[in-house]
């Protein structure tokens, strides 16, 4: 300690009976320990994806949370610049891809060792990202744009639907057949691997799709703004409403344990049972919007994510496994 430090201590000692400004420094060890936790309370989990036991969670706060054990423990990976990961998918080779609100596309290798970003020229705001079975990357969003990269982002092929609407979901079900949904009940399909896209039977009542899941070139489900869920068995030509017993909008639909599952508003976790979407009960459910969900087949759990650092593993059948954050 230098002489200025000793002098300050001496002054404090002399004034101790009369002054309150020379008290002992507060113990900040608890705050420092909290700050070192991989999942923070200010994290809003907006996207989840899994490959084997490798799991990635995209946040609004400039970080990706990664797990190598199926979501039982997590590490924090800050990513450069302003970032807000809004969607994520995994390629057949285990590579993770993600879209950013700030017009970037992020990628990580199968080991989730590091994330790199590249500018996303179009669409202006990306709303959906998908990696198909051939490893092709797909991004859709505002301006009725669907773009595809066959070379891991080095070049892009753009499809402009020439309409003033947002494309909110895109998915290829095999090498040739794919679906995209958008505002005003829009459904477009490709049967030639994305070379061309054409409209097909519109969703009912100017439906705004939040999420979609197609399991074949004929069957799929789409969830909507007011909690609706509709089903097609003829490749989107016709759509049938299904009962959503949660009554809440569903933000992500995905396969888990051989059945469609979904997460959404009010802490909703649901599965398709027959022709109805029924609640998956889990302990200490919070009435918050769950923006992210994915299946971890390696340990038969589904992961859910939301605001306030909410990142939990829910066991199939409703019992809850230990998560990193509650």
mmCIF file of N, CA and C in Angstrom, residues 119-225:
data_model
loop_
_atom_site.group_PDB
_atom_site.id
_atom_site.type_symbol
_atom_site.label_atom_id
_atom_site.label_comp_id
_atom_site.label_asym_id
_atom_site.label_seq_id
_atom_site.Cartn_x
_atom_site.Cartn_y
_atom_site.Cartn_z
ATOM 1 N N UNK A 119 -22.443 -11.441 -42.378
ATOM 2 C CA UNK A 119 -23.579 -10.571 -42.681
ATOM 3 C C UNK A 119 -24.638 -11.336 -43.460
ATOM 4 N N UNK A 120 -25.895 -11.002 -43.199
ATOM 5 C CA UNK A 120 -27.011 -11.595 -43.914
ATOM 6 C C UNK A 120 -27.633 -10.496 -44.766
ATOM 7 N N UNK A 121 -27.393 -10.561 -46.064
ATOM 8 C CA UNK A 121 -27.839 -9.503 -46.962
ATOM 9 C C UNK A 121 -29.360 -9.443 -47.055
ATOM 10 N N UNK A 122 -30.004 -10.598 -47.072
ATOM 11 C CA UNK A 122 -31.462 -10.660 -47.187
ATOM 12 C C UNK A 122 -31.931 -11.923 -46.466
ATOM 13 N N UNK A 123 -33.139 -11.856 -45.933
ATOM 14 C CA UNK A 123 -34.066 -10.720 -45.873
ATOM 15 C C UNK A 123 -33.593 -9.658 -44.874
ATOM 16 N N UNK A 124 -34.268 -8.498 -44.901
ATOM 17 C CA UNK A 124 -33.852 -7.405 -44.015
ATOM 18 C C UNK A 124 -33.966 -7.821 -42.559
ATOM 19 N N UNK A 125 -35.060 -8.497 -42.212
ATOM 20 C CA UNK A 125 -35.197 -9.084 -40.880
ATOM 21 C C UNK A 125 -35.480 -10.568 -41.050
ATOM 22 N N UNK A 126 -34.579 -11.401 -40.557
ATOM 23 C CA UNK A 126 -34.747 -12.845 -40.660
ATOM 24 C C UNK A 126 -35.687 -13.325 -39.555
ATOM 25 N N UNK A 127 -36.650 -14.149 -39.923
ATOM 26 C CA UNK A 127 -37.633 -14.649 -38.964
ATOM 27 C C UNK A 127 -37.601 -16.164 -38.820
ATOM 28 N N UNK A 128 -36.948 -16.862 -39.738
ATOM 29 C CA UNK A 128 -36.894 -18.324 -39.676
ATOM 30 C C UNK A 128 -35.593 -18.807 -40.280
ATOM 31 N N UNK A 129 -35.038 -19.873 -39.694
ATOM 32 C CA UNK A 129 -33.806 -20.473 -40.203
ATOM 33 C C UNK A 129 -33.966 -21.989 -40.161
ATOM 34 N N UNK A 130 -33.379 -22.649 -41.149
ATOM 35 C CA UNK A 130 -33.538 -24.101 -41.252
ATOM 36 C C UNK A 130 -32.338 -24.676 -41.984
ATOM 37 N N UNK A 131 -31.865 -25.839 -41.536
ATOM 38 C CA UNK A 131 -30.843 -26.602 -42.247
ATOM 39 C C UNK A 131 -31.460 -27.940 -42.628
ATOM 40 N N UNK A 132 -31.478 -28.264 -43.925
ATOM 41 C CA UNK A 132 -32.183 -29.469 -44.352
ATOM 42 C C UNK A 132 -31.267 -30.692 -44.330
ATOM 43 N N UNK A 133 -31.803 -31.802 -44.752
ATOM 44 C CA UNK A 133 -31.073 -33.071 -44.652
ATOM 45 C C UNK A 133 -29.873 -33.127 -45.586
ATOM 46 N N UNK A 134 -29.855 -32.260 -46.571
ATOM 47 C CA UNK A 134 -28.711 -32.183 -47.481
ATOM 48 C C UNK A 134 -27.666 -31.167 -47.011
ATOM 49 N N UNK A 135 -27.935 -30.522 -45.872
ATOM 50 C CA UNK A 135 -27.005 -29.531 -45.344
ATOM 51 C C UNK A 135 -27.163 -28.150 -45.948
ATOM 52 N N UNK A 136 -28.233 -27.923 -46.707
ATOM 53 C CA UNK A 136 -28.471 -26.596 -47.268
ATOM 54 C C UNK A 136 -29.080 -25.687 -46.207
ATOM 55 N N UNK A 137 -28.695 -24.421 -46.229
ATOM 56 C CA UNK A 137 -29.197 -23.438 -45.278
ATOM 57 C C UNK A 137 -30.343 -22.654 -45.905
ATOM 58 N N UNK A 138 -31.382 -22.419 -45.106
ATOM 59 C CA UNK A 138 -32.549 -21.671 -45.547
ATOM 60 C C UNK A 138 -32.847 -20.564 -44.541
ATOM 61 N N UNK A 139 -33.140 -19.375 -45.028
ATOM 62 C CA UNK A 139 -33.540 -18.258 -44.171
ATOM 63 C C UNK A 139 -34.729 -17.580 -44.832
ATOM 64 N N UNK A 140 -35.722 -17.200 -44.034
ATOM 65 C CA UNK A 140 -36.897 -16.495 -44.552
ATOM 66 C C UNK A 140 -37.233 -15.357 -43.606
ATOM 67 N N UNK A 141 -37.998 -14.377 -44.130
ATOM 68 C CA UNK A 141 -38.364 -13.258 -43.260
ATOM 69 C C UNK A 141 -39.157 -12.201 -43.974
ATOM 70 N N UNK A 142 -38.837 -10.956 -43.687
ATOM 71 C CA UNK A 142 -39.591 -9.833 -44.225
ATOM 72 C C UNK A 142 -39.381 -9.702 -45.733
ATOM 73 N N UNK A 143 -40.303 -8.935 -46.365
ATOM 74 C CA UNK A 143 -40.200 -8.728 -47.801
ATOM 75 C C UNK A 143 -40.549 -9.949 -48.615
ATOM 76 N N UNK A 144 -41.218 -10.936 -47.983
ATOM 77 C CA UNK A 144 -41.620 -12.168 -48.681
ATOM 78 C C UNK A 144 -40.431 -12.865 -49.333
ATOM 79 N N UNK A 145 -39.308 -12.886 -48.627
ATOM 80 C CA UNK A 145 -38.080 -13.458 -49.172
ATOM 81 C C UNK A 145 -37.744 -14.802 -48.524
ATOM 82 N N UNK A 146 -37.296 -15.726 -49.370
ATOM 83 C CA UNK A 146 -36.735 -17.003 -48.929
ATOM 84 C C UNK A 146 -35.375 -17.125 -49.608
ATOM 85 N N UNK A 147 -34.324 -17.327 -48.818
ATOM 86 C CA UNK A 147 -32.995 -17.456 -49.412
ATOM 87 C C UNK A 147 -32.392 -18.800 -49.023
ATOM 88 N N UNK A 148 -31.538 -19.314 -49.912
ATOM 89 C CA UNK A 148 -30.937 -20.635 -49.720
ATOM 90 C C UNK A 148 -29.452 -20.570 -50.039
ATOM 91 N N UNK A 149 -28.659 -21.261 -49.214
ATOM 92 C CA UNK A 149 -27.225 -21.392 -49.491
ATOM 93 C C UNK A 149 -26.875 -22.869 -49.583
ATOM 94 N N UNK A 150 -26.226 -23.244 -50.679
ATOM 95 C CA UNK A 150 -25.772 -24.621 -50.872
ATOM 96 C C UNK A 150 -24.318 -24.806 -50.492
ATOM 97 N N UNK A 151 -23.650 -23.711 -50.079
ATOM 98 C CA UNK A 151 -22.211 -23.770 -49.819
ATOM 99 C C UNK A 151 -21.851 -23.125 -48.481
ATOM 100 N N UNK A 152 -22.697 -23.351 -47.487
ATOM 101 C CA UNK A 152 -22.443 -22.880 -46.118
ATOM 102 C C UNK A 152 -22.238 -21.380 -46.046
ATOM 103 N N UNK A 153 -23.110 -20.659 -46.753
ATOM 104 C CA UNK A 153 -23.148 -19.219 -46.619
ATOM 105 C C UNK A 153 -22.231 -18.445 -47.543
ATOM 106 N N UNK A 154 -21.483 -19.120 -48.394
ATOM 107 C CA UNK A 154 -20.601 -18.391 -49.313
ATOM 108 C C UNK A 154 -21.411 -17.653 -50.381
ATOM 109 N N UNK A 155 -22.515 -18.247 -50.808
ATOM 110 C CA UNK A 155 -23.389 -17.599 -51.783
ATOM 111 C C UNK A 155 -24.835 -17.971 -51.456
ATOM 112 N N UNK A 156 -25.755 -17.150 -51.964
ATOM 113 C CA UNK A 156 -27.174 -17.329 -51.657
ATOM 114 C C UNK A 156 -28.012 -17.216 -52.921
ATOM 115 N N UNK A 157 -29.052 -18.038 -52.979
ATOM 116 C CA UNK A 157 -30.059 -17.968 -54.037
ATOM 117 C C UNK A 157 -31.325 -17.385 -53.415
ATOM 118 N N UNK A 158 -31.853 -16.345 -54.019
ATOM 119 C CA UNK A 158 -32.986 -15.623 -53.433
ATOM 120 C C UNK A 158 -34.270 -15.882 -54.208
ATOM 121 N N UNK A 159 -35.351 -16.166 -53.468
ATOM 122 C CA UNK A 159 -36.688 -16.247 -54.037
ATOM 123 C C UNK A 159 -37.518 -15.117 -53.461
ATOM 124 N N UNK A 160 -38.034 -14.259 -54.327
ATOM 125 C CA UNK A 160 -38.871 -13.133 -53.929
ATOM 126 C C UNK A 160 -40.302 -13.448 -54.349
ATOM 127 N N UNK A 161 -41.186 -13.587 -53.378
ATOM 128 C CA UNK A 161 -42.578 -13.920 -53.677
ATOM 129 C C UNK A 161 -43.374 -12.734 -54.194
ATOM 130 N N UNK A 162 -42.731 -11.569 -54.257
ATOM 131 C CA UNK A 162 -43.344 -10.372 -54.842
ATOM 132 C C UNK A 162 -44.635 -9.971 -54.126
ATOM 133 N N UNK A 163 -44.601 -10.062 -52.780
ATOM 134 C CA UNK A 163 -45.748 -9.639 -51.986
ATOM 135 C C UNK A 163 -45.250 -8.900 -50.756
ATOM 136 N N UNK A 164 -46.125 -8.077 -50.189
ATOM 137 C CA UNK A 164 -45.779 -7.323 -48.988
ATOM 138 C C UNK A 164 -46.222 -8.124 -47.770
ATOM 139 N N UNK A 165 -45.396 -9.084 -47.385
ATOM 140 C CA UNK A 165 -45.729 -9.919 -46.232
ATOM 141 C C UNK A 165 -44.465 -10.515 -45.634
ATOM 142 N N UNK A 166 -44.614 -11.059 -44.431
ATOM 143 C CA UNK A 166 -43.514 -11.706 -43.741
ATOM 144 C C UNK A 166 -43.659 -13.220 -43.858
ATOM 145 N N UNK A 167 -42.554 -13.886 -44.165
ATOM 146 C CA UNK A 167 -42.503 -15.345 -44.114
ATOM 147 C C UNK A 167 -41.942 -15.720 -42.744
ATOM 148 N N UNK A 168 -42.727 -16.456 -41.963
ATOM 149 C CA UNK A 168 -42.353 -16.709 -40.567
ATOM 150 C C UNK A 168 -41.826 -18.115 -40.304
ATOM 151 N N UNK A 169 -42.068 -19.064 -41.225
ATOM 152 C CA UNK A 169 -41.535 -20.421 -41.052
ATOM 153 C C UNK A 169 -41.078 -20.952 -42.399
ATOM 154 N N UNK A 170 -40.043 -21.779 -42.398
ATOM 155 C CA UNK A 170 -39.588 -22.449 -43.611
ATOM 156 C C UNK A 170 -39.004 -23.792 -43.214
ATOM 157 N N UNK A 171 -39.339 -24.840 -43.972
ATOM 158 C CA UNK A 171 -38.843 -26.181 -43.655
ATOM 159 C C UNK A 171 -38.881 -27.057 -44.901
ATOM 160 N N UNK A 172 -37.777 -27.746 -45.172
ATOM 161 C CA UNK A 172 -37.737 -28.788 -46.187
ATOM 162 C C UNK A 172 -37.955 -30.132 -45.499
ATOM 163 N N UNK A 173 -38.832 -30.957 -46.076
ATOM 164 C CA UNK A 173 -39.092 -32.265 -45.469
ATOM 165 C C UNK A 173 -38.282 -33.374 -46.144
ATOM 166 N N UNK A 174 -37.809 -33.112 -47.352
ATOM 167 C CA UNK A 174 -36.907 -34.030 -48.039
ATOM 168 C C UNK A 174 -36.142 -33.223 -49.073
ATOM 169 N N UNK A 175 -35.451 -33.887 -49.969
ATOM 170 C CA UNK A 175 -34.591 -33.173 -50.916
ATOM 171 C C UNK A 175 -35.375 -32.238 -51.831
ATOM 172 N N UNK A 176 -36.640 -32.580 -52.135
ATOM 173 C CA UNK A 176 -37.409 -31.815 -53.104
ATOM 174 C C UNK A 176 -38.534 -30.986 -52.501
ATOM 175 N N UNK A 177 -39.160 -31.478 -51.438
ATOM 176 C CA UNK A 177 -40.398 -30.889 -50.937
ATOM 177 C C UNK A 177 -40.184 -30.041 -49.694
ATOM 178 N N UNK A 178 -40.782 -28.853 -49.717
ATOM 179 C CA UNK A 178 -40.666 -27.955 -48.573
ATOM 180 C C UNK A 178 -41.865 -27.040 -48.463
ATOM 181 N N UNK A 179 -42.004 -26.420 -47.274
ATOM 182 C CA UNK A 179 -43.129 -25.546 -46.975
ATOM 183 C C UNK A 179 -42.623 -24.259 -46.339
ATOM 184 N N UNK A 180 -43.297 -23.176 -46.624
ATOM 185 C CA UNK A 180 -43.080 -21.917 -45.917
ATOM 186 C C UNK A 180 -44.447 -21.315 -45.636
ATOM 187 N N UNK A 181 -44.604 -20.671 -44.483
ATOM 188 C CA UNK A 181 -45.866 -20.023 -44.142
ATOM 189 C C UNK A 181 -45.593 -18.574 -43.769
ATOM 190 N N UNK A 182 -46.634 -17.754 -43.937
ATOM 191 C CA UNK A 182 -46.454 -16.340 -43.664
ATOM 192 C C UNK A 182 -47.744 -15.627 -43.356
ATOM 193 N N UNK A 183 -47.628 -14.310 -43.251
ATOM 194 C CA UNK A 183 -48.772 -13.468 -42.935
ATOM 195 C C UNK A 183 -49.954 -13.724 -43.870
ATOM 196 N N UNK A 184 -51.136 -13.357 -43.370
ATOM 197 C CA UNK A 184 -52.377 -13.421 -44.139
ATOM 198 C C UNK A 184 -52.705 -14.839 -44.591
ATOM 199 N N UNK A 185 -52.294 -15.824 -43.779
ATOM 200 C CA UNK A 185 -52.607 -17.209 -44.087
ATOM 201 C C UNK A 185 -51.853 -17.777 -45.264
ATOM 202 N N UNK A 186 -50.726 -17.187 -45.604
ATOM 203 C CA UNK A 186 -49.978 -17.605 -46.784
ATOM 204 C C UNK A 186 -49.299 -18.954 -46.566
ATOM 205 N N UNK A 187 -49.444 -19.845 -47.534
ATOM 206 C CA UNK A 187 -48.712 -21.108 -47.571
ATOM 207 C C UNK A 187 -48.090 -21.233 -48.948
ATOM 208 N N UNK A 188 -46.773 -21.412 -48.999
ATOM 209 C CA UNK A 188 -46.104 -21.663 -50.274
ATOM 210 C C UNK A 188 -45.313 -22.952 -50.168
ATOM 211 N N UNK A 189 -45.228 -23.668 -51.286
ATOM 212 C CA UNK A 189 -44.548 -24.960 -51.285
ATOM 213 C C UNK A 189 -43.557 -25.017 -52.439
ATOM 214 N N UNK A 190 -42.560 -25.864 -52.245
ATOM 215 C CA UNK A 190 -41.643 -26.190 -53.341
ATOM 216 C C UNK A 190 -41.646 -27.690 -53.527
ATOM 217 N N UNK A 191 -41.596 -28.130 -54.754
ATOM 218 C CA UNK A 191 -41.499 -29.552 -55.072
ATOM 219 C C UNK A 191 -40.260 -29.861 -55.895
ATOM 220 N N UNK A 192 -39.393 -28.847 -56.049
ATOM 221 C CA UNK A 192 -38.181 -29.020 -56.851
ATOM 222 C C UNK A 192 -36.927 -28.559 -56.113
ATOM 223 N N UNK A 193 -36.941 -28.755 -54.798
ATOM 224 C CA UNK A 193 -35.751 -28.426 -54.013
ATOM 225 C C UNK A 193 -35.508 -26.960 -53.811
ATOM 226 N N UNK A 194 -36.561 -26.136 -53.964
ATOM 227 C CA UNK A 194 -36.420 -24.708 -53.723
ATOM 228 C C UNK A 194 -36.123 -23.889 -54.954
ATOM 229 N N UNK A 195 -36.103 -24.528 -56.129
ATOM 230 C CA UNK A 195 -35.889 -23.763 -57.355
ATOM 231 C C UNK A 195 -37.068 -22.824 -57.609
ATOM 232 N N UNK A 196 -38.274 -23.316 -57.311
ATOM 233 C CA UNK A 196 -39.478 -22.500 -57.439
ATOM 234 C C UNK A 196 -40.374 -22.730 -56.227
ATOM 235 N N UNK A 197 -41.161 -21.702 -55.900
ATOM 236 C CA UNK A 197 -42.136 -21.780 -54.814
ATOM 237 C C UNK A 197 -43.484 -21.312 -55.361
ATOM 238 N N UNK A 198 -44.553 -21.988 -54.936
ATOM 239 C CA UNK A 198 -45.892 -21.637 -55.416
ATOM 240 C C UNK A 198 -46.887 -21.684 -54.257
ATOM 241 N N UNK A 199 -47.896 -20.825 -54.327
ATOM 242 C CA UNK A 199 -48.914 -20.800 -53.290
ATOM 243 C C UNK A 199 -49.749 -22.079 -53.312
ATOM 244 N N UNK A 200 -50.180 -22.469 -52.116
ATOM 245 C CA UNK A 200 -51.064 -23.612 -51.976
ATOM 246 C C UNK A 200 -52.075 -23.270 -50.896
ATOM 247 N N UNK A 201 -53.216 -23.967 -50.860
ATOM 248 C CA UNK A 201 -54.344 -23.714 -49.959
ATOM 249 C C UNK A 201 -54.055 -22.867 -48.740
ATOM 250 N N UNK A 202 -54.589 -21.679 -48.694
ATOM 251 C CA UNK A 202 -54.293 -20.727 -47.623
ATOM 252 C C UNK A 202 -54.820 -21.211 -46.280
ATOM 253 N N UNK A 203 -54.148 -20.802 -45.236
ATOM 254 C CA UNK A 203 -54.620 -21.038 -43.874
ATOM 255 C C UNK A 203 -55.890 -20.216 -43.639
ATOM 256 N N UNK A 204 -56.725 -20.618 -42.690
ATOM 257 C CA UNK A 204 -58.027 -19.950 -42.525
ATOM 258 C C UNK A 204 -57.921 -18.570 -41.882
ATOM 259 N N UNK A 205 -58.852 -17.690 -42.243
ATOM 260 C CA UNK A 205 -59.098 -16.419 -41.559
ATOM 261 C C UNK A 205 -57.845 -15.556 -41.411
ATOM 262 N N UNK A 206 -57.144 -15.343 -42.492
ATOM 263 C CA UNK A 206 -55.936 -14.507 -42.462
ATOM 264 C C UNK A 206 -55.008 -14.873 -41.297
ATOM 265 N N UNK A 207 -54.801 -16.126 -41.153
ATOM 266 C CA UNK A 207 -53.999 -16.748 -40.098
ATOM 267 C C UNK A 207 -52.578 -16.161 -40.078
ATOM 268 N N UNK A 208 -52.085 -15.765 -38.889
ATOM 269 C CA UNK A 208 -50.685 -15.353 -38.742
ATOM 270 C C UNK A 208 -49.933 -16.498 -38.065
ATOM 271 N N UNK A 209 -49.041 -17.166 -38.784
ATOM 272 C CA UNK A 209 -48.369 -18.337 -38.221
ATOM 273 C C UNK A 209 -47.177 -17.971 -37.337
ATOM 274 N N UNK A 210 -47.170 -18.530 -36.141
ATOM 275 C CA UNK A 210 -46.014 -18.404 -35.253
ATOM 276 C C UNK A 210 -45.001 -19.523 -35.494
ATOM 277 N N UNK A 211 -45.501 -20.743 -35.668
ATOM 278 C CA UNK A 211 -44.606 -21.896 -35.790
ATOM 279 C C UNK A 211 -45.251 -22.939 -36.676
ATOM 280 N N UNK A 212 -44.421 -23.801 -37.249
ATOM 281 C CA UNK A 212 -44.915 -24.878 -38.098
ATOM 282 C C UNK A 212 -44.019 -26.094 -37.949
ATOM 283 N N UNK A 213 -44.608 -27.260 -38.141
ATOM 284 C CA UNK A 213 -43.857 -28.507 -38.167
ATOM 285 C C UNK A 213 -44.481 -29.397 -39.230
ATOM 286 N N UNK A 214 -43.651 -29.823 -40.185
ATOM 287 C CA UNK A 214 -44.092 -30.774 -41.200
ATOM 288 C C UNK A 214 -43.270 -32.044 -41.049
ATOM 289 N N UNK A 215 -43.960 -33.175 -41.065
ATOM 290 C CA UNK A 215 -43.275 -34.453 -40.897
ATOM 291 C C UNK A 215 -43.176 -35.226 -42.205
ATOM 292 N N UNK A 216 -43.839 -34.733 -43.251
ATOM 293 C CA UNK A 216 -43.769 -35.357 -44.564
ATOM 294 C C UNK A 216 -44.247 -34.343 -45.588
ATOM 295 N N UNK A 217 -44.257 -34.755 -46.858
ATOM 296 C CA UNK A 217 -44.752 -33.870 -47.911
ATOM 297 C C UNK A 217 -46.263 -33.716 -47.864
ATOM 298 N N UNK A 218 -46.924 -34.463 -46.983
ATOM 299 C CA UNK A 218 -48.382 -34.358 -46.887
ATOM 300 C C UNK A 218 -48.867 -33.847 -45.537
ATOM 301 N N UNK A 219 -48.151 -34.130 -44.450
ATOM 302 C CA UNK A 219 -48.694 -33.836 -43.120
ATOM 303 C C UNK A 219 -47.896 -32.769 -42.378
ATOM 304 N N UNK A 220 -48.642 -31.849 -41.740
ATOM 305 C CA UNK A 220 -47.998 -30.817 -40.940
ATOM 306 C C UNK A 220 -48.980 -30.080 -40.067
ATOM 307 N N UNK A 221 -48.418 -29.254 -39.152
ATOM 308 C CA UNK A 221 -49.202 -28.453 -38.214
ATOM 309 C C UNK A 221 -48.661 -27.026 -38.224
ATOM 310 N N UNK A 222 -49.550 -26.073 -38.039
ATOM 311 C CA UNK A 222 -49.158 -24.673 -37.943
ATOM 312 C C UNK A 222 -49.918 -24.050 -36.781
ATOM 313 N N UNK A 223 -49.204 -23.266 -35.950
ATOM 314 C CA UNK A 223 -49.838 -22.568 -34.824
ATOM 315 C C UNK A 223 -49.972 -21.095 -35.149
ATOM 316 N N UNK A 224 -51.004 -20.460 -34.550
ATOM 317 C CA UNK A 224 -51.297 -19.086 -34.897
ATOM 318 C C UNK A 224 -51.349 -18.128 -33.736
ATOM 319 N N UNK A 225 -51.601 -16.879 -34.088
ATOM 320 C CA UNK A 225 -51.535 -15.743 -33.181
ATOM 321 C C UNK A 225 -52.439 -15.880 -31.955
#
